[in-house]
CSV table of C-alpha atoms in Angstrom, one decimal:
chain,number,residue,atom,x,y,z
V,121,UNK,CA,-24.0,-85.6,-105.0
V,122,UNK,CA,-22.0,-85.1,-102.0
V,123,UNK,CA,-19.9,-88.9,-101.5
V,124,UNK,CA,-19.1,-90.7,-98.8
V,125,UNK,CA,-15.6,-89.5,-99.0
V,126,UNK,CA,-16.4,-86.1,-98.8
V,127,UNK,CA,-17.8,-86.4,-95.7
V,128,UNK,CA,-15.2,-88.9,-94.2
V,129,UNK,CA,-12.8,-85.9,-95.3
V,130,UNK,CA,-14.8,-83.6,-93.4
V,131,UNK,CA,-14.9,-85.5,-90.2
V,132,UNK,CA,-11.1,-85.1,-90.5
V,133,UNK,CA,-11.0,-81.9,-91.1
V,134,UNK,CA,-13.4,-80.6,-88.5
V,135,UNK,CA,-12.0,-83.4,-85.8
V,136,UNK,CA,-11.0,-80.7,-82.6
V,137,UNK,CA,-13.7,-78.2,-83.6
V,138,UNK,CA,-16.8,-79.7,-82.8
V,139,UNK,CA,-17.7,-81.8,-80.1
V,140,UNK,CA,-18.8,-85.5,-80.5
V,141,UNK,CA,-22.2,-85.6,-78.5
V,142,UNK,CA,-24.4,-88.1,-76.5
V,143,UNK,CA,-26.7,-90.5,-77.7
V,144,UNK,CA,-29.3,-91.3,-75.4
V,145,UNK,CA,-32.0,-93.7,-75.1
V,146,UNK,CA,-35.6,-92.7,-74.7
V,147,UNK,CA,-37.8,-94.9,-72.5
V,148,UNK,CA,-40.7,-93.0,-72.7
V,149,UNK,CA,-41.1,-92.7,-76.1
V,150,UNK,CA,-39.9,-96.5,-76.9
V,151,UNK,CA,-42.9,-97.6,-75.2
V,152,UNK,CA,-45.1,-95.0,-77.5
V,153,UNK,CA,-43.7,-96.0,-80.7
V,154,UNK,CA,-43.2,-99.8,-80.0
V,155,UNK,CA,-39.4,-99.9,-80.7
V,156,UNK,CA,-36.0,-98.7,-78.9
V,157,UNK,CA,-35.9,-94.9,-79.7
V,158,UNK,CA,-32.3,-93.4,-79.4
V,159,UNK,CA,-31.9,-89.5,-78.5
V,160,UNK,CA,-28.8,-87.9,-80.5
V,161,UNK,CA,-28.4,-85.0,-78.7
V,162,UNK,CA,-26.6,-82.7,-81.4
V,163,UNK,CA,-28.0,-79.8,-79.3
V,164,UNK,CA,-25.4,-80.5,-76.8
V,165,UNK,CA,-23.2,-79.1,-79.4
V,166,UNK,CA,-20.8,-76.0,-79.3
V,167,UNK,CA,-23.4,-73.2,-80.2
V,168,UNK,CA,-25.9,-75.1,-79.6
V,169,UNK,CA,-27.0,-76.9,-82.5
V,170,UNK,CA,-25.8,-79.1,-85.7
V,171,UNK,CA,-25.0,-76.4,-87.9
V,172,UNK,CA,-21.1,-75.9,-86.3
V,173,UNK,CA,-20.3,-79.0,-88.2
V,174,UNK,CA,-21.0,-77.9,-91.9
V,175,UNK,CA,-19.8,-73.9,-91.0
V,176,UNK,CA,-16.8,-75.2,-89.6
V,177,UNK,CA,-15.9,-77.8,-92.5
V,178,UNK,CA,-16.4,-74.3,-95.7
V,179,UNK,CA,-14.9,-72.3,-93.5
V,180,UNK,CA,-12.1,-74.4,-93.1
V,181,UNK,CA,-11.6,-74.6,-96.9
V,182,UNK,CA,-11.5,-71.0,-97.9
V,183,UNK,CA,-8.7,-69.1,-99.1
V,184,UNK,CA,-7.7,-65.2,-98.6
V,185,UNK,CA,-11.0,-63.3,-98.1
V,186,UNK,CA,-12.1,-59.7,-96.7
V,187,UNK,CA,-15.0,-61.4,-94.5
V,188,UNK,CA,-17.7,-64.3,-94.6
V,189,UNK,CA,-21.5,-63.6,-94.4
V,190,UNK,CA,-24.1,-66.2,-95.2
V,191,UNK,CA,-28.3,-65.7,-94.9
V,192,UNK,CA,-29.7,-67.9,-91.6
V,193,UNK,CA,-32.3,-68.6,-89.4
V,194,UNK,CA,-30.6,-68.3,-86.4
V,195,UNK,CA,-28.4,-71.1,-85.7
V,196,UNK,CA,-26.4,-71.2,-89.1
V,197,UNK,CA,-25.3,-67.9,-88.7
V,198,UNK,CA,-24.1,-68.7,-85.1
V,199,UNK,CA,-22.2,-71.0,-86.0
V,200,UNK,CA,-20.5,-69.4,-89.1
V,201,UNK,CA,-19.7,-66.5,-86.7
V,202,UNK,CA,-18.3,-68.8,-84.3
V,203,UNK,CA,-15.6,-70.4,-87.1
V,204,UNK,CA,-14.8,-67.1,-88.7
V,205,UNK,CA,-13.8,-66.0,-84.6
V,206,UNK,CA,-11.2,-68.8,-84.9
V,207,UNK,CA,-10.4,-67.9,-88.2
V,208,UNK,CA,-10.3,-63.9,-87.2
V,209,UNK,CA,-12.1,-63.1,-89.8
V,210,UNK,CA,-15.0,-60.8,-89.8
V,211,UNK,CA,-18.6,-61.9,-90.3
V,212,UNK,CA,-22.3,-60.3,-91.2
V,213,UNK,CA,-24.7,-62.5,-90.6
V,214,UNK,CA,-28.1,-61.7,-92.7
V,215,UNK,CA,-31.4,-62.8,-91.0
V,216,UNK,CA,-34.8,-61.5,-91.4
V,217,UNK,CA,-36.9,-59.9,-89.1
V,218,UNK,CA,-38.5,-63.3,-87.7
V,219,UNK,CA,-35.4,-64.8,-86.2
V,220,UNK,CA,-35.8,-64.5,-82.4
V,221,UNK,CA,-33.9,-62.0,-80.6
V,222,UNK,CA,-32.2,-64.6,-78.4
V,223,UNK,CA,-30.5,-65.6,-81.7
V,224,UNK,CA,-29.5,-62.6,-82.9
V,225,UNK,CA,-28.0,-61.9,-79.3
V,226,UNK,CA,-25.8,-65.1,-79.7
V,227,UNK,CA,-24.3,-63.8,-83.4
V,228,UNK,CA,-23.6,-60.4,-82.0
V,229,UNK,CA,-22.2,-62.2,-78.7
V,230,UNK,CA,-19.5,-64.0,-80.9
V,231,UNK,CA,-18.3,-60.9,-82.6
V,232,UNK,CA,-20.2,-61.0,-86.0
V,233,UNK,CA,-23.0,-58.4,-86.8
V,234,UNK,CA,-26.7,-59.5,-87.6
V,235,UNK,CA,-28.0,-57.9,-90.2
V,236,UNK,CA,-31.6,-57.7,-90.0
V,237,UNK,CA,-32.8,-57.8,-93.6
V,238,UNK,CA,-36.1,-58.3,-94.9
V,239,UNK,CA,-39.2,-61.0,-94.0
V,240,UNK,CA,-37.8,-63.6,-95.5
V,241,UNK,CA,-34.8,-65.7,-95.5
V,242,UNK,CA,-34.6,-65.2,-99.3
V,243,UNK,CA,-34.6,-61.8,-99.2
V,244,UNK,CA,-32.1,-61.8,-96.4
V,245,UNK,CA,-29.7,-63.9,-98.8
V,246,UNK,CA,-29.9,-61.0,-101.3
V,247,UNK,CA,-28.1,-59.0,-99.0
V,248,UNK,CA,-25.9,-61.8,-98.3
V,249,UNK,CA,-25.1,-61.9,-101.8
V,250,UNK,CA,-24.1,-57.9,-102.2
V,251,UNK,CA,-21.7,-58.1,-99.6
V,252,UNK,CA,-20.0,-61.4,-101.8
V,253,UNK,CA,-20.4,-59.2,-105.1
V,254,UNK,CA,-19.4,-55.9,-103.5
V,255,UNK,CA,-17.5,-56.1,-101.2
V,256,UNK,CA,-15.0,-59.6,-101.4
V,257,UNK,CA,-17.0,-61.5,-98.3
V,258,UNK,CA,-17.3,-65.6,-99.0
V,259,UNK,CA,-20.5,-66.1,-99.0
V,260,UNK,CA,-21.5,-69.6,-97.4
V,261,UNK,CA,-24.6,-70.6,-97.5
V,262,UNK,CA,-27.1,-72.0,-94.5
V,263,UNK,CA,-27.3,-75.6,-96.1
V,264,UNK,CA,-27.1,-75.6,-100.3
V,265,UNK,CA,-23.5,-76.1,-100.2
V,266,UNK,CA,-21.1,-79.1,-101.0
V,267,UNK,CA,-18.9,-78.2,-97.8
V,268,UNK,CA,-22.1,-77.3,-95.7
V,269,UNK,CA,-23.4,-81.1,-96.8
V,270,UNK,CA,-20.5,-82.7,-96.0
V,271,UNK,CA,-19.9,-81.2,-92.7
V,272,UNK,CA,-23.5,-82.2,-91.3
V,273,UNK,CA,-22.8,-85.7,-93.0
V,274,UNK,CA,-20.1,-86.0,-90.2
V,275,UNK,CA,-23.3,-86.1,-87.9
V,276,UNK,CA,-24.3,-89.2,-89.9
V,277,UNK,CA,-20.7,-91.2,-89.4
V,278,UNK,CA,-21.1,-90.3,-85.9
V,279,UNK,CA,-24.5,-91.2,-85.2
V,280,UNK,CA,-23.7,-95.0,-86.5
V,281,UNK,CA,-20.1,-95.3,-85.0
V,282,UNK,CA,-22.4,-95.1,-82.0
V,283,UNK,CA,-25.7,-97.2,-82.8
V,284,UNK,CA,-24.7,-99.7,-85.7
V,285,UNK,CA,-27.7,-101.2,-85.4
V,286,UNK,CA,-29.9,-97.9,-85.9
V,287,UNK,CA,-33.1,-99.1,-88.2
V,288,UNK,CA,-34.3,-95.2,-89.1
V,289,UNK,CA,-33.1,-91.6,-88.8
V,290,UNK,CA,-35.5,-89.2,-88.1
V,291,UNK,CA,-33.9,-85.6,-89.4
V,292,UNK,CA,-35.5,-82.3,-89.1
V,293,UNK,CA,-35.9,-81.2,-92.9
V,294,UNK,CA,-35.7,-77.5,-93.9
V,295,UNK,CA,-33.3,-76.3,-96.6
V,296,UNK,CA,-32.2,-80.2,-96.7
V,297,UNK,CA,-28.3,-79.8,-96.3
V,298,UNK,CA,-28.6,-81.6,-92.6
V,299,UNK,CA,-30.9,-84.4,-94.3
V,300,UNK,CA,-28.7,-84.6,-97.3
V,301,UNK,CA,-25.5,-85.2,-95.7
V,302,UNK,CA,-26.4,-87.3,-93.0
V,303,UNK,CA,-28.4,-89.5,-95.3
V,304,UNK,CA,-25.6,-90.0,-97.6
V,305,UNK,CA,-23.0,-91.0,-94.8
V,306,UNK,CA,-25.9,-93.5,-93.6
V,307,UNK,CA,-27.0,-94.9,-96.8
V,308,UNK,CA,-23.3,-95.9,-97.9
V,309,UNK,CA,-22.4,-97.6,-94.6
V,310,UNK,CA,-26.0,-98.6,-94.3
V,311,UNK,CA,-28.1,-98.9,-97.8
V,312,UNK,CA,-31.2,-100.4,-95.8
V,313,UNK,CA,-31.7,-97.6,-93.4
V,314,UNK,CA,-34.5,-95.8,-93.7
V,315,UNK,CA,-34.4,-91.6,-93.6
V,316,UNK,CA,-37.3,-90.0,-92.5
V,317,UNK,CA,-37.5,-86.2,-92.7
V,318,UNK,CA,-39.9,-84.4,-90.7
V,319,UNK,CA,-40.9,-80.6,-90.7
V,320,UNK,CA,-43.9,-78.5,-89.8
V,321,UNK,CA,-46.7,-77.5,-91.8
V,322,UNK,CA,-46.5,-73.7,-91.6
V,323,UNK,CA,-44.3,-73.1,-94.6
V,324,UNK,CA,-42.1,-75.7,-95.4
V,325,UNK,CA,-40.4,-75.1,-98.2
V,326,UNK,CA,-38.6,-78.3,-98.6
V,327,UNK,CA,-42.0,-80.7,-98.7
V,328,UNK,CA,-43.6,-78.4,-101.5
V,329,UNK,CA,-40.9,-78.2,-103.5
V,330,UNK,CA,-40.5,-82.1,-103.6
V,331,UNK,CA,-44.3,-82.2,-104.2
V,332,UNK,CA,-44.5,-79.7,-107.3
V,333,UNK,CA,-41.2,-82.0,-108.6
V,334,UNK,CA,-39.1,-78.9,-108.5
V,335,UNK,CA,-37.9,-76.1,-106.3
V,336,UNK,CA,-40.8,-73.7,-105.3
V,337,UNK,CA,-41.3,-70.9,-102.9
V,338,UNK,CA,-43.3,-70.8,-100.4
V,339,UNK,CA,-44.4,-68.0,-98.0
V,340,UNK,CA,-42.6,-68.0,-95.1
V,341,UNK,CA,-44.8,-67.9,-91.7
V,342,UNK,CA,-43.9,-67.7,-88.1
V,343,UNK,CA,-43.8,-71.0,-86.5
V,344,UNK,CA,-42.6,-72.8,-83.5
V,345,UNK,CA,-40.1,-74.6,-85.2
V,346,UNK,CA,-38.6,-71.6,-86.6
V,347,UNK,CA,-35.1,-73.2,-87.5
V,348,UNK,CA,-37.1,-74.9,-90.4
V,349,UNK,CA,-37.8,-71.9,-91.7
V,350,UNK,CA,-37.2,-70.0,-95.1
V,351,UNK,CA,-36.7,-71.0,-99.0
V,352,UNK,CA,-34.7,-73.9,-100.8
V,353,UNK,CA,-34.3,-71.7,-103.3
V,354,UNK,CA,-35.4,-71.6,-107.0
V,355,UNK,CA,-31.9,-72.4,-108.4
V,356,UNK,CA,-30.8,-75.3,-105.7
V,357,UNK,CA,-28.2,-77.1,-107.0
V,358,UNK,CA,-28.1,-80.2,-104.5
V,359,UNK,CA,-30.2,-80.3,-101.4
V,360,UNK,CA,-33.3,-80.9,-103.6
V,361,UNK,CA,-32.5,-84.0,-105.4
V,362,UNK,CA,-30.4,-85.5,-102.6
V,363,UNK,CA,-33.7,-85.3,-100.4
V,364,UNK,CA,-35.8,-86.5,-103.3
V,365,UNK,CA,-33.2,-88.9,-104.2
V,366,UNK,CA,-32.2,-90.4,-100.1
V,367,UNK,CA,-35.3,-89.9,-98.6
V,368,UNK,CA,-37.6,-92.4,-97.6
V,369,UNK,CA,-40.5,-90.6,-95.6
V,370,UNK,CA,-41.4,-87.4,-95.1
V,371,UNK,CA,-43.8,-86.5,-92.0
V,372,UNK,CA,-45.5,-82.6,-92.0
V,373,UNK,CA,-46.7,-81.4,-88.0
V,374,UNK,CA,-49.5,-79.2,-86.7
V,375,UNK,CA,-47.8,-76.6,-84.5
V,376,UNK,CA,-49.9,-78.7,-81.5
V,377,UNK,CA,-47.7,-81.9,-82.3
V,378,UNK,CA,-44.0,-79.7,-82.2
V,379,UNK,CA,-45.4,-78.4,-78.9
V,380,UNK,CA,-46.3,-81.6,-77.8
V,381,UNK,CA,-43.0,-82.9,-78.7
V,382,UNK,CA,-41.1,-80.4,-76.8
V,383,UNK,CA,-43.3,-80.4,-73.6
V,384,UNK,CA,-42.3,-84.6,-73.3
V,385,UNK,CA,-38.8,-84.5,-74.1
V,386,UNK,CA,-38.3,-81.3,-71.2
V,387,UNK,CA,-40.3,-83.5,-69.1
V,388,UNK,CA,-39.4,-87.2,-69.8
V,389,UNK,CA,-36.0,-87.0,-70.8
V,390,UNK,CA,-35.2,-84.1,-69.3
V,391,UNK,CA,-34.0,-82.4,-73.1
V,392,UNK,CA,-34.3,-78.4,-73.6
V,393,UNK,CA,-34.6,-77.8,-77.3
V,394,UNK,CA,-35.9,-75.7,-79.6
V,395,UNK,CA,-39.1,-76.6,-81.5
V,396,UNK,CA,-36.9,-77.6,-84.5
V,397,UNK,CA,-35.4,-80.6,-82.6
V,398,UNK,CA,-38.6,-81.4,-81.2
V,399,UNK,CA,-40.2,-82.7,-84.4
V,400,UNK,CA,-39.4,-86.0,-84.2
V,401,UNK,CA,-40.9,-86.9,-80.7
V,402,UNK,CA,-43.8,-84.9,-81.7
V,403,UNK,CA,-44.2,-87.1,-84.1
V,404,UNK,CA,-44.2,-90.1,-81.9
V,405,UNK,CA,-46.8,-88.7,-79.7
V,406,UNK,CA,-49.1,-88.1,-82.9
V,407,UNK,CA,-48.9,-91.4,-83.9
V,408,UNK,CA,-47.0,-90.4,-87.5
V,409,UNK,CA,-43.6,-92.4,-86.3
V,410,UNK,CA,-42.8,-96.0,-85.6
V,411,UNK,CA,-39.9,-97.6,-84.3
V,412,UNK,CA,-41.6,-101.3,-85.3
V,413,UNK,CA,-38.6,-102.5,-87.8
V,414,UNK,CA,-35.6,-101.9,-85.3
V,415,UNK,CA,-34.0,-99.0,-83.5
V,416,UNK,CA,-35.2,-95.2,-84.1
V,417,UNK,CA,-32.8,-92.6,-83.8
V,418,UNK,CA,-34.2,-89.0,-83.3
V,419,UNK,CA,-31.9,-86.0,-84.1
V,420,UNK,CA,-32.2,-83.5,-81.7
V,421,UNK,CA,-30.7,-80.8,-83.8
V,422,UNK,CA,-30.4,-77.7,-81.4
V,423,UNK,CA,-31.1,-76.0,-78.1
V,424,UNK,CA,-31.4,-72.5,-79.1
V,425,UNK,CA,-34.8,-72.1,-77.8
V,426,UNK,CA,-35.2,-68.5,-75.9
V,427,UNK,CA,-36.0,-69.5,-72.1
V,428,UNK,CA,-39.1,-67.5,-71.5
V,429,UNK,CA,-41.0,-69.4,-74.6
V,430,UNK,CA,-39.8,-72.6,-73.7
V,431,UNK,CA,-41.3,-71.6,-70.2
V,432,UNK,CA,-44.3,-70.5,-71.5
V,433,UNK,CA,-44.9,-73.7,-74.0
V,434,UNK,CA,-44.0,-76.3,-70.8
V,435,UNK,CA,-46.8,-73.5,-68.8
V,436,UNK,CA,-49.5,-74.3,-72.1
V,437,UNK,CA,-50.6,-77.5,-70.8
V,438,UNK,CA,-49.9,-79.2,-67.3
């Protein structure tokens, strides 16, 4: 288990390289889920979305090495190519072939190459894993990682330095390393808060895998909330039992509610994210998230939605 000191150590270490972002009420949803709902708005974050934080914190901890590649859906791979710039090191970032361009644009526009490997995630980490056997790269991985935990756990201090009071965090749950770190931070300052991870129902990896008791895979299928994409993998080491272990709901969406979701908080709150970020209100509007018990804090994990779909989902229903 990644500790609370771990994380506190990787606040520390990351403190200058990520920014600290808003938190936000929501009025519009409060009065839907009948309690204070509170916007983090981690998409306000340098590249756009959470992942900075834990590819900033390994990245920071590695020794002499030819290069650093990792296996992402997008914004993991950003955000590792945006530390190993400061680092000057070089990076191949390993995607498959349904990451959306406007992602791969934003690794290549940081220096780092994106590797286009594959229709999976998983088979994208093979790759990812030649270039660490082959070739000297450090691989670090998109979330099963006790550095990538840590890092994203810094979300989880920060979160509560700025809402004490917060009842629930509602977390976008994929791989599990954003969960897993921000629910350990929260549970040790806060051992009555509630987690609630929420993902889509197209493939997620994460939910069967805590259903069959054990890490299974899953096909991966094209989805609005594409962040959430991809494997846990068969041999995870953490992210599984910290989920199964710190979570306290888990809430599955139709692609209609992630749309829904993302239509209200362009349009209410005036928020553009990605249908990853989006999960949380679009479980409020489906009636699958309450804020009865005390304050509700959604994390609004990135922004690295590709304009013309955005558009085109606001366009879907007026």
């Amino acid at each position: 288990m990644v500790t609370r000191e771990d994380i506190e150590a990787a606040a520390a270490r990351i403190d200058g390289m990520i920014r600290r972002t808003p938190m936000k009420p929501s009025p519009s949803l409060s009065g839907l889920a009948g309690g204070p709902v509170w916007l983090k708005c981690e998409h306000h974050q340098e590249t756009g979305a959470f992942k900075l934080r834990g590819a900033s914190n390994a990245a920071a901890r590695l020794g002499k090495v030819a290069g650093v590649t990792t296996a992402s859906t997008g914004n993991h791979g950003r955000a590792l190519a945006h530390a190993a710039r400061q680092l000057g090191l070089p990076a191949v970032i390993c995607v498959s072939r349904l990451v959306p361009q406007n992602k791969l644009d934003a690794i290549d526009a940081l220096g780092a190459e994106a590797r286009v490997i594959g229709a999976s995630q998983d088979e994208a980490f093979e790759e990812a894993r030649r270039l660490e056997r082959e070739e000297g790269f450090a691989l670090v991985p998109p979330f099963d990682h006790p550095d990538v935990i840590a890092g994203q756990g810094t979300l989880g201090l920060e979160s509560l330095s700025q809402l004490p009071d917060a009842a629930a965090l509602a977390i976008p749950l994929s791989g599990g390393g954003l969960l897993a770190g921000v629910a350990a931070a929260a549970k040790a300052l806060r051992p009555d808060i509630r987690i609630v991870g929420i993902s889509m129902e197209r493939g997620a990896a994460m939910a069967a895998s805590l259903a069959a008791g054990h890490p299974v895979e899953v096909e991966e299928l094209e989805t609005l909330a594409d962040s959430l994409g991809g494997g846990i993998g068969l041999d995870n080491r953490l992210t599984f039992a910290m989920c199964r272990d710190l979570m306290d709901d888990l809430i599955l969406l139709t692609e209609a509610e992630i749309a829904s979701g993302l239509r209200h908080l362009a349009r209410k709150d005036g928020e553009v994210v990605e249908g990853a970020a989006a999960v949380g209100a679009g479980a409020i509007l489906a009636g699958k998230l309450r804020a009865e018990n005390g304050p509700l804090v959604l994390l609004l994990s990135g922004g690295n939605i590709d304009p013309a779909r955005h558009a085109a989902i606001l366009g879907e229903e007026t």
